[in-house]
PDB file of C-alpha atoms in Angstrom:
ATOM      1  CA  UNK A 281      10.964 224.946 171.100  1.00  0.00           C
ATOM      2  CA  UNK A 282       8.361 227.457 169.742  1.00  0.00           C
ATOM      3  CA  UNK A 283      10.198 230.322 168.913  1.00  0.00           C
ATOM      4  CA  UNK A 284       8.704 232.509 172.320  1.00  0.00           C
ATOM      5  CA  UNK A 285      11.022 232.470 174.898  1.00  0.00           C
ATOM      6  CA  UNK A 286       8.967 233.178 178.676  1.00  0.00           C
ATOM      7  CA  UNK A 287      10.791 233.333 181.661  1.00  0.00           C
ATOM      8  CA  UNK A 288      10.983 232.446 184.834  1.00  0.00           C
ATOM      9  CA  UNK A 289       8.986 229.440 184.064  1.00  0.00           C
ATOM     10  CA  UNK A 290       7.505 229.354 187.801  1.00  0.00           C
ATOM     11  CA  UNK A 291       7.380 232.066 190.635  1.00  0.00           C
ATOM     12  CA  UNK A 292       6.525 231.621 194.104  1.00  0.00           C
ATOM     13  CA  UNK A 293       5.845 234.945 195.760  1.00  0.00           C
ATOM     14  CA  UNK A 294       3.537 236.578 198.266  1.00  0.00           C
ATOM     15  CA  UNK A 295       0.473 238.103 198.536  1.00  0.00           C
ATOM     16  CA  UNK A 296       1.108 241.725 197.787  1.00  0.00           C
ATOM     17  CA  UNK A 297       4.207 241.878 196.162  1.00  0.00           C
ATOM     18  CA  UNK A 298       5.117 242.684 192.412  1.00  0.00           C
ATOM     19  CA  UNK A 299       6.493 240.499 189.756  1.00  0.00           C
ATOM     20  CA  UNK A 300       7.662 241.211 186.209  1.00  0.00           C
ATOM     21  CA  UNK A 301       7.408 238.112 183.677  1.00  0.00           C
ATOM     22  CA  UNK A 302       9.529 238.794 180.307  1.00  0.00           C
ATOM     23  CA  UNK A 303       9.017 237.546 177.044  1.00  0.00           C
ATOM     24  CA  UNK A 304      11.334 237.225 173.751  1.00  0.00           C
ATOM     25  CA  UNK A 305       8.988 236.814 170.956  1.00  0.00           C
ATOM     26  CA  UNK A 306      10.244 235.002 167.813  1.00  0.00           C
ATOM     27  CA  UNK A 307      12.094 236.589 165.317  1.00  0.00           C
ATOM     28  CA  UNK A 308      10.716 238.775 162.840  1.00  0.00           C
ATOM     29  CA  UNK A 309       7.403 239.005 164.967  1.00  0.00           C
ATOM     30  CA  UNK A 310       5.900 242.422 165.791  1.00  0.00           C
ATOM     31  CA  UNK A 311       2.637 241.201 167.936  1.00  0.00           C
ATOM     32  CA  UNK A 312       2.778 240.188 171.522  1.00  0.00           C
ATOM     33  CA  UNK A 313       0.270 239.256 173.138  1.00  0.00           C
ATOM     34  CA  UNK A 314      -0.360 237.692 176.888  1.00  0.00           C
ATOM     35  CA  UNK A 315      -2.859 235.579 178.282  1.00  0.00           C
ATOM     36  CA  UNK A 316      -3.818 234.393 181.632  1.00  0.00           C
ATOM     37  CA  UNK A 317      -4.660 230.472 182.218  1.00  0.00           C
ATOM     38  CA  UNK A 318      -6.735 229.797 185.358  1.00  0.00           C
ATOM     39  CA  UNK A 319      -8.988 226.379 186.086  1.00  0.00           C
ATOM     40  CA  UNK A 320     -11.665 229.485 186.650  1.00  0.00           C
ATOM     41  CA  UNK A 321     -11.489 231.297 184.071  1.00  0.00           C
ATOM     42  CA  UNK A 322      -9.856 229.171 181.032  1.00  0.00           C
ATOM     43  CA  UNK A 323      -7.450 231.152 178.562  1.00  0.00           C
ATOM     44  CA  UNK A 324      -8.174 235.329 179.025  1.00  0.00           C
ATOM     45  CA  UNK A 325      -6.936 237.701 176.549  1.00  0.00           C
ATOM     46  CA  UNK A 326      -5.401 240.080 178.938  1.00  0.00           C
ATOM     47  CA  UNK A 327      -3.154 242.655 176.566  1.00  0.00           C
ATOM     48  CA  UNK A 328      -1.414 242.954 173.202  1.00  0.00           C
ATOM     49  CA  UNK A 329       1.733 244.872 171.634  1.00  0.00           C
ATOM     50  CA  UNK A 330       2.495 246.306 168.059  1.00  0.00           C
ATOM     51  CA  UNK A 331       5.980 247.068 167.887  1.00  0.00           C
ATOM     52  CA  UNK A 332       6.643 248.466 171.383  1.00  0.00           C
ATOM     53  CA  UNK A 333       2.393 250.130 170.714  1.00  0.00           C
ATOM     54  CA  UNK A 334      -0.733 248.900 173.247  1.00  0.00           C
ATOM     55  CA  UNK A 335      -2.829 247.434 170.324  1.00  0.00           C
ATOM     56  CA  UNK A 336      -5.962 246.056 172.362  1.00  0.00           C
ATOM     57  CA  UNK A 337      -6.573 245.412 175.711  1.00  0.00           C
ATOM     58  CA  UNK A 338      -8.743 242.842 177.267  1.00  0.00           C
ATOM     59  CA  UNK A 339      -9.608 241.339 181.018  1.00  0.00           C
ATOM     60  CA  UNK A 340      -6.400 242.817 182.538  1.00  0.00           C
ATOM     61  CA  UNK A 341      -6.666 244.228 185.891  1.00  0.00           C
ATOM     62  CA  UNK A 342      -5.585 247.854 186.919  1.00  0.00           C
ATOM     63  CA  UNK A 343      -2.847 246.124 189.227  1.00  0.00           C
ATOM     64  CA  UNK A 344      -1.287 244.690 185.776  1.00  0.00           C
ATOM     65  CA  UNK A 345       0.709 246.361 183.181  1.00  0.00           C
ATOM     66  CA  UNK A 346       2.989 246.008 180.478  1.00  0.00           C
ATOM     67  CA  UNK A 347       5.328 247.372 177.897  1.00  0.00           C
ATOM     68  CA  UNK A 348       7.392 246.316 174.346  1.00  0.00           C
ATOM     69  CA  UNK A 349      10.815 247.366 174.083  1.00  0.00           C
ATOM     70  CA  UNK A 350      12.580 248.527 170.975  1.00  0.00           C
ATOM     71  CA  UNK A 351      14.059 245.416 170.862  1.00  0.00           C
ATOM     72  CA  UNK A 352      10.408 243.760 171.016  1.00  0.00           C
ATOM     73  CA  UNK A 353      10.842 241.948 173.873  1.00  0.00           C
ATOM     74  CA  UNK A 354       7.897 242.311 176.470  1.00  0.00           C
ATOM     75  CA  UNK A 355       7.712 242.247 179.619  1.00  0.00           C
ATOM     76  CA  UNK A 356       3.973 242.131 182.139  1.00  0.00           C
ATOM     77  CA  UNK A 357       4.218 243.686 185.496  1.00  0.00           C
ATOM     78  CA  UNK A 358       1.678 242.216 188.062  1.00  0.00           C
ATOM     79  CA  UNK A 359       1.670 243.910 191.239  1.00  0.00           C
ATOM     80  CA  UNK A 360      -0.294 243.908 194.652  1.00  0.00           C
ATOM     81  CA  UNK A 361      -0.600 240.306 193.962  1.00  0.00           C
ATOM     82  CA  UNK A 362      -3.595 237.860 195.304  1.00  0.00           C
ATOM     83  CA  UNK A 363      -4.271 234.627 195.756  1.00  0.00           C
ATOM     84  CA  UNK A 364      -6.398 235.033 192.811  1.00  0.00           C
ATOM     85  CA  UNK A 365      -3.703 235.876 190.683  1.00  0.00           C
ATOM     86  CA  UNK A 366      -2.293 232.327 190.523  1.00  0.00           C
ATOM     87  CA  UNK A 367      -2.187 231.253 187.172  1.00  0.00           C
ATOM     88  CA  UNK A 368      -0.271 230.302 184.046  1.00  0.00           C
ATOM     89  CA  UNK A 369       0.621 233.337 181.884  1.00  0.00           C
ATOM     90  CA  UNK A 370       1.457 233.007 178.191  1.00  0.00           C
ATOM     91  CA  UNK A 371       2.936 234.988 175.834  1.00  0.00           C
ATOM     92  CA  UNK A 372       2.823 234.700 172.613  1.00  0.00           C
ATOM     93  CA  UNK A 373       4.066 236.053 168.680  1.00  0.00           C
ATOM     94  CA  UNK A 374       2.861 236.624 165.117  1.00  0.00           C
ATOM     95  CA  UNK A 375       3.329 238.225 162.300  1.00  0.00           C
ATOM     96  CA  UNK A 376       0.594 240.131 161.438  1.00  0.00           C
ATOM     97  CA  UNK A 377      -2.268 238.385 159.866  1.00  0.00           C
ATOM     98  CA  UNK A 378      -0.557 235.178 161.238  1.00  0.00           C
ATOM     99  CA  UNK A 379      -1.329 232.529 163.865  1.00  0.00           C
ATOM    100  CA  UNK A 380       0.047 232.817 167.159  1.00  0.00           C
ATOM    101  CA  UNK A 381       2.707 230.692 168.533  1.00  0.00           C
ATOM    102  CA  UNK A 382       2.462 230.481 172.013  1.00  0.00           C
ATOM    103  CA  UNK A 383       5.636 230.368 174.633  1.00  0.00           C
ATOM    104  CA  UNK A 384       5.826 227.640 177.371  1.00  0.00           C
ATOM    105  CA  UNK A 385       4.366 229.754 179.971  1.00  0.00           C
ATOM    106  CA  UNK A 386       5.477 231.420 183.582  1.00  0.00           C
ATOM    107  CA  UNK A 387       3.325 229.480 186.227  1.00  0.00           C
ATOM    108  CA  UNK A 388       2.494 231.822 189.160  1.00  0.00           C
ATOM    109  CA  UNK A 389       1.992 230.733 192.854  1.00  0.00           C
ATOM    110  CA  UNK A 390       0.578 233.631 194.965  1.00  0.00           C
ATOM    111  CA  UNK A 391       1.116 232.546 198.677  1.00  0.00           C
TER     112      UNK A 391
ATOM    113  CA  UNK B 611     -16.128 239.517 175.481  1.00  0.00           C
ATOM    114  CA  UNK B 612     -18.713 237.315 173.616  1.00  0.00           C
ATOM    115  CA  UNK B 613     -18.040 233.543 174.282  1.00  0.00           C
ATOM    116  CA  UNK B 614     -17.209 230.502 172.496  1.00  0.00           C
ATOM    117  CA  UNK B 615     -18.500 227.079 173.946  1.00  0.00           C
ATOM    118  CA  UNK B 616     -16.738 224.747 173.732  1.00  0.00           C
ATOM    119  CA  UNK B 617     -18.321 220.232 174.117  1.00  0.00           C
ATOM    120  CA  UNK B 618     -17.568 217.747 175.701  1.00  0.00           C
ATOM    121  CA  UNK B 619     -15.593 218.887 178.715  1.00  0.00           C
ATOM    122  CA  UNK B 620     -14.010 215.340 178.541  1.00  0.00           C
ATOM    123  CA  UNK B 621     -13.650 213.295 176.139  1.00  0.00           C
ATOM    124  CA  UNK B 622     -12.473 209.327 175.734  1.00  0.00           C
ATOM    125  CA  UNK B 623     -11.759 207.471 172.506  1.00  0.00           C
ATOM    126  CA  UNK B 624     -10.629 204.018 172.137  1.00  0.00           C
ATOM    127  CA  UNK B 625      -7.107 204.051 169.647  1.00  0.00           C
ATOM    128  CA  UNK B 626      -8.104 204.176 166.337  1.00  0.00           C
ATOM    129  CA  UNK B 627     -11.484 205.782 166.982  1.00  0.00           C
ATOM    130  CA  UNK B 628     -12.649 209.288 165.584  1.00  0.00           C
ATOM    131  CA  UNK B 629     -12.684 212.180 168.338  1.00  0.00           C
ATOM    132  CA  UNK B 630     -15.087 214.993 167.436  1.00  0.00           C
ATOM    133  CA  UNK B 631     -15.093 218.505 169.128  1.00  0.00           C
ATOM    134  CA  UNK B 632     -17.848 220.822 168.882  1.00  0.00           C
ATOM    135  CA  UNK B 633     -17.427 225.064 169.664  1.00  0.00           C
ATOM    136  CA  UNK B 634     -20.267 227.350 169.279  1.00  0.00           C
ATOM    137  CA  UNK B 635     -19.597 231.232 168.356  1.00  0.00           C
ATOM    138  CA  UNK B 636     -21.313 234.333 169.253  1.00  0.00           C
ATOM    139  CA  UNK B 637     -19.107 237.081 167.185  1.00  0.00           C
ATOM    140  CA  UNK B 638     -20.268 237.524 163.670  1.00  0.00           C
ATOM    141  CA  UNK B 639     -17.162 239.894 163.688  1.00  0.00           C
ATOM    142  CA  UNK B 640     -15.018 236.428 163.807  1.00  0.00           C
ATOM    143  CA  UNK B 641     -13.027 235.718 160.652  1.00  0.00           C
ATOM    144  CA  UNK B 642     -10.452 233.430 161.912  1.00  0.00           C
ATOM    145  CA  UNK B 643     -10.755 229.633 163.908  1.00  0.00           C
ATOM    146  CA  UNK B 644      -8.321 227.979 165.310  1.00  0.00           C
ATOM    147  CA  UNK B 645      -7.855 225.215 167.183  1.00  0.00           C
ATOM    148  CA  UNK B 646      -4.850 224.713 169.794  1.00  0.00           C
ATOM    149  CA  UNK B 647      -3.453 221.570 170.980  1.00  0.00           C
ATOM    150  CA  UNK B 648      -1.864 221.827 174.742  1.00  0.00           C
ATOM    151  CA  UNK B 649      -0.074 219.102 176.376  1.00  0.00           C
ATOM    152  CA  UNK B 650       0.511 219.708 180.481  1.00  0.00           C
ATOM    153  CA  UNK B 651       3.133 221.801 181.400  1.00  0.00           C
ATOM    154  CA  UNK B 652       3.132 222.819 177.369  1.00  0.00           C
ATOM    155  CA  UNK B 653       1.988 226.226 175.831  1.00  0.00           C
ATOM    156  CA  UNK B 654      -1.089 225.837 173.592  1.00  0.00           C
ATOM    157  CA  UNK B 655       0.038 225.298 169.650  1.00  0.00           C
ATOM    158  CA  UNK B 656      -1.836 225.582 166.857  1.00  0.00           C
ATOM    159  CA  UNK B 657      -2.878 222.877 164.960  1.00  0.00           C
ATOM    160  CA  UNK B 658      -5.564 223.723 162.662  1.00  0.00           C
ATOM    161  CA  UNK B 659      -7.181 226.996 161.556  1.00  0.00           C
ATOM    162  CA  UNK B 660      -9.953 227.612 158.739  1.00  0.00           C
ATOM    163  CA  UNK B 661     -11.536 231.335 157.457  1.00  0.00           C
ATOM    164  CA  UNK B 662     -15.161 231.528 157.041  1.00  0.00           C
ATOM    165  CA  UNK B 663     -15.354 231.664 153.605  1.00  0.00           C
ATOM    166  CA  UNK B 664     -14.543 227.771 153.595  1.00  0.00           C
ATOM    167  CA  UNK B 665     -16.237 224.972 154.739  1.00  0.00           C
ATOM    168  CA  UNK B 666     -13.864 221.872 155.655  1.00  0.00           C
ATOM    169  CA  UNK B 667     -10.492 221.808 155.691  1.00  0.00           C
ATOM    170  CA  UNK B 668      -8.235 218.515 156.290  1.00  0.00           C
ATOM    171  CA  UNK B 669      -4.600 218.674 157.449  1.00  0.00           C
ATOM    172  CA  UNK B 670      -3.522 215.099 157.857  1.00  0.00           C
ATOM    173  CA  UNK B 671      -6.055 213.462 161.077  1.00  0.00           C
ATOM    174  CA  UNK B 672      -7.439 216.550 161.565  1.00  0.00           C
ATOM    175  CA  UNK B 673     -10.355 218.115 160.351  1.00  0.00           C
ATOM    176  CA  UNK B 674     -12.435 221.018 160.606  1.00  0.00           C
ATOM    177  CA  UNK B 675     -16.000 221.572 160.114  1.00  0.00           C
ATOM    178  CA  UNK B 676     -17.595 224.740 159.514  1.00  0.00           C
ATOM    179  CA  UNK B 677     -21.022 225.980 159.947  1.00  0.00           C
ATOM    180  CA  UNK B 678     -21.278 229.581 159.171  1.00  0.00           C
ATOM    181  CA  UNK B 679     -24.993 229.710 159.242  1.00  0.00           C
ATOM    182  CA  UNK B 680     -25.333 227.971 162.277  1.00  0.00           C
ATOM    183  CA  UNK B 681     -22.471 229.670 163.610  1.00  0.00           C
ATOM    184  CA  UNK B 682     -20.604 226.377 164.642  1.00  0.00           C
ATOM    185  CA  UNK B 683     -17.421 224.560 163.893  1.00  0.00           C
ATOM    186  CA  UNK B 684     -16.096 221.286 164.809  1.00  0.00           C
ATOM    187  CA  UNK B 685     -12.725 219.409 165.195  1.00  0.00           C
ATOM    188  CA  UNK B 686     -12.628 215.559 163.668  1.00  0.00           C
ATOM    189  CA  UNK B 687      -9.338 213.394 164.482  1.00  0.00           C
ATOM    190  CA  UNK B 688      -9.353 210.399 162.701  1.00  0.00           C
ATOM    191  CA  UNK B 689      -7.425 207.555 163.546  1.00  0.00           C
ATOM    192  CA  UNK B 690      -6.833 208.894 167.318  1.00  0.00           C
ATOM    193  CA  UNK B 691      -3.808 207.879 168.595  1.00  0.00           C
ATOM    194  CA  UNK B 692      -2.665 208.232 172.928  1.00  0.00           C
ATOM    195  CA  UNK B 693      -0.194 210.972 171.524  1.00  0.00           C
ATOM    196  CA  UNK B 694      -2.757 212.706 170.334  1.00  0.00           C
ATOM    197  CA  UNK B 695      -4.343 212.817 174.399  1.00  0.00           C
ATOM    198  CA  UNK B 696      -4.239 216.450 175.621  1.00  0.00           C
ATOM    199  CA  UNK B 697      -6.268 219.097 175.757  1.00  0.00           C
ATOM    200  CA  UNK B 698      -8.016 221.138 172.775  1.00  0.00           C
ATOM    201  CA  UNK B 699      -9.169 224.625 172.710  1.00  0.00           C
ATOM    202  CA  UNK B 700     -10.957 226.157 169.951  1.00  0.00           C
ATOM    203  CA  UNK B 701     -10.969 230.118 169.512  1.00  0.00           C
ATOM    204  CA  UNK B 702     -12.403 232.807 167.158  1.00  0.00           C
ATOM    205  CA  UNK B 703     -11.152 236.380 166.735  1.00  0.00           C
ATOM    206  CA  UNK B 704     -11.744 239.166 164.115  1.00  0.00           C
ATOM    207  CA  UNK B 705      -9.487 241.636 162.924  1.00  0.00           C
ATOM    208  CA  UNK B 706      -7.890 243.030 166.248  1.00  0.00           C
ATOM    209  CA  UNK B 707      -6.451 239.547 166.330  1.00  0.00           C
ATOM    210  CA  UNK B 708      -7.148 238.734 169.794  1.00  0.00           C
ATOM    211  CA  UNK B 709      -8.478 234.939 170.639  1.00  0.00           C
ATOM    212  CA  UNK B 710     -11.510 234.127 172.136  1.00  0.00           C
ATOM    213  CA  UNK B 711     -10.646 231.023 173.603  1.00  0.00           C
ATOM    214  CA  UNK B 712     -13.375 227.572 174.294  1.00  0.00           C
ATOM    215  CA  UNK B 713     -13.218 226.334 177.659  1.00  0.00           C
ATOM    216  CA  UNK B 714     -11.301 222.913 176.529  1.00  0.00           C
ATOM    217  CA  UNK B 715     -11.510 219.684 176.052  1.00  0.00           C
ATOM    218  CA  UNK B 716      -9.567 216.891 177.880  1.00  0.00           C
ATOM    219  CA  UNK B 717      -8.967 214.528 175.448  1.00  0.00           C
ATOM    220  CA  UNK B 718      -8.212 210.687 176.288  1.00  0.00           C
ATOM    221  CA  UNK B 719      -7.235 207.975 173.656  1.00  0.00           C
ATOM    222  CA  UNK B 720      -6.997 204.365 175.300  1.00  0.00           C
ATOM    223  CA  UNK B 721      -4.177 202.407 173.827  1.00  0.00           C
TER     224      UNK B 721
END
């Protein structure tokens, strides 16, 4: 067990609807971060949270969001769903200047 | 995002051979590289990381080479056992602390 806690750990939904995948990083971490895992397109930074702040965003689409909470959980809100948005989507945790420990992953399945 | 590249794409090594992963860098900005281990269904973890200002650094089987001037940096594990099949990703990032992620390599050790 890393430390990141991800869940669900798979979703089956359908094209166009909206999911929200949540994310307990480990204690004492500050940094979120999530990342998208396709056979396509490899491991994609897609968005990253300072204590409930949008630090840096990368290849996230205008369909996706997401938000810290005080109590630094996070949680990434993918609506209008494709096909295309199949993946596996990590979250993961450090401390600042730190390396990242990485959560098991919710596997999306866009039908 | 400027790319790492990652070689081979696949990789087999009989047990007790040496395993050698090559990434290539395009961000002089980059002032961290690690490298993540991920086993299927498994988030990626880190297993090795080295800063710029260093050359080689051994944890145990693993190894990493660095080649600032050349902009290159490698992976070495000795010894390779079939635990040790799974995939590898290397990754740079700079000071916002996202990762650049390689495109992986599928490692095999025979037994």
């Amino acid at each position: 067990d890393s430390g990141v806690t991800q869940t669900p750990k798979h979703l089956i939904t359908a094209t166009g609807q909206r999911v929200t995948l949540r994310c307990s990083p480990r204690s004492g971490d500050l940094s979120v971060y999530w990342y998208q895992q396709s056979l396509d397109q490899g491991l994609q930074f897609l968005i990253q949270y300072y204590n409930g702040e949008e630090r840096a965003k990368g290849n996230i689409l205008e369909r996706f969001s997401a938000q810290q909470f005080p109590d630094l959980h996070s949680e990434l809100n993918l609506s209008s769903l494709e096909l295309g948005d199949s993946a596996l989507y990590f979250c993961a945790s450090s401390v600042i200047q730190g390396g990242y420990t990485f959560g098991s992953g919710t596997r999306l399945t866009v039908v | 995002q400027q790319q790492v590249k990652q070689s081979p794409q696949s990789l087999i090594v009989q047990k007790g051979g040496i395993s050698i992963i090559n990434c290539a860098y395009e961000n002089t900005a980059f002032d961290y590289f690690p490298w993540y281990q991920q086993f299927p269904g498994k988030g990626p973890a880190l297993l090795i990381a080295i800063r710029p200002d260093v050359s080689e650094k051994k944890e145990g089987r693993f190894t990493i080479s660095f080649n600032k001037s050349a902009k290159q940096f490698s992976l070495h594990i000795m010894d390779s056992q079939p635990g040790d099949s799974a995939t590898y990703f290397c990754a740079g990032s700079g000071s916002a602390r996202q990762l650049t992620f390689g495109s992986g390599t599928q490692l095999t050790v025979l037994p």
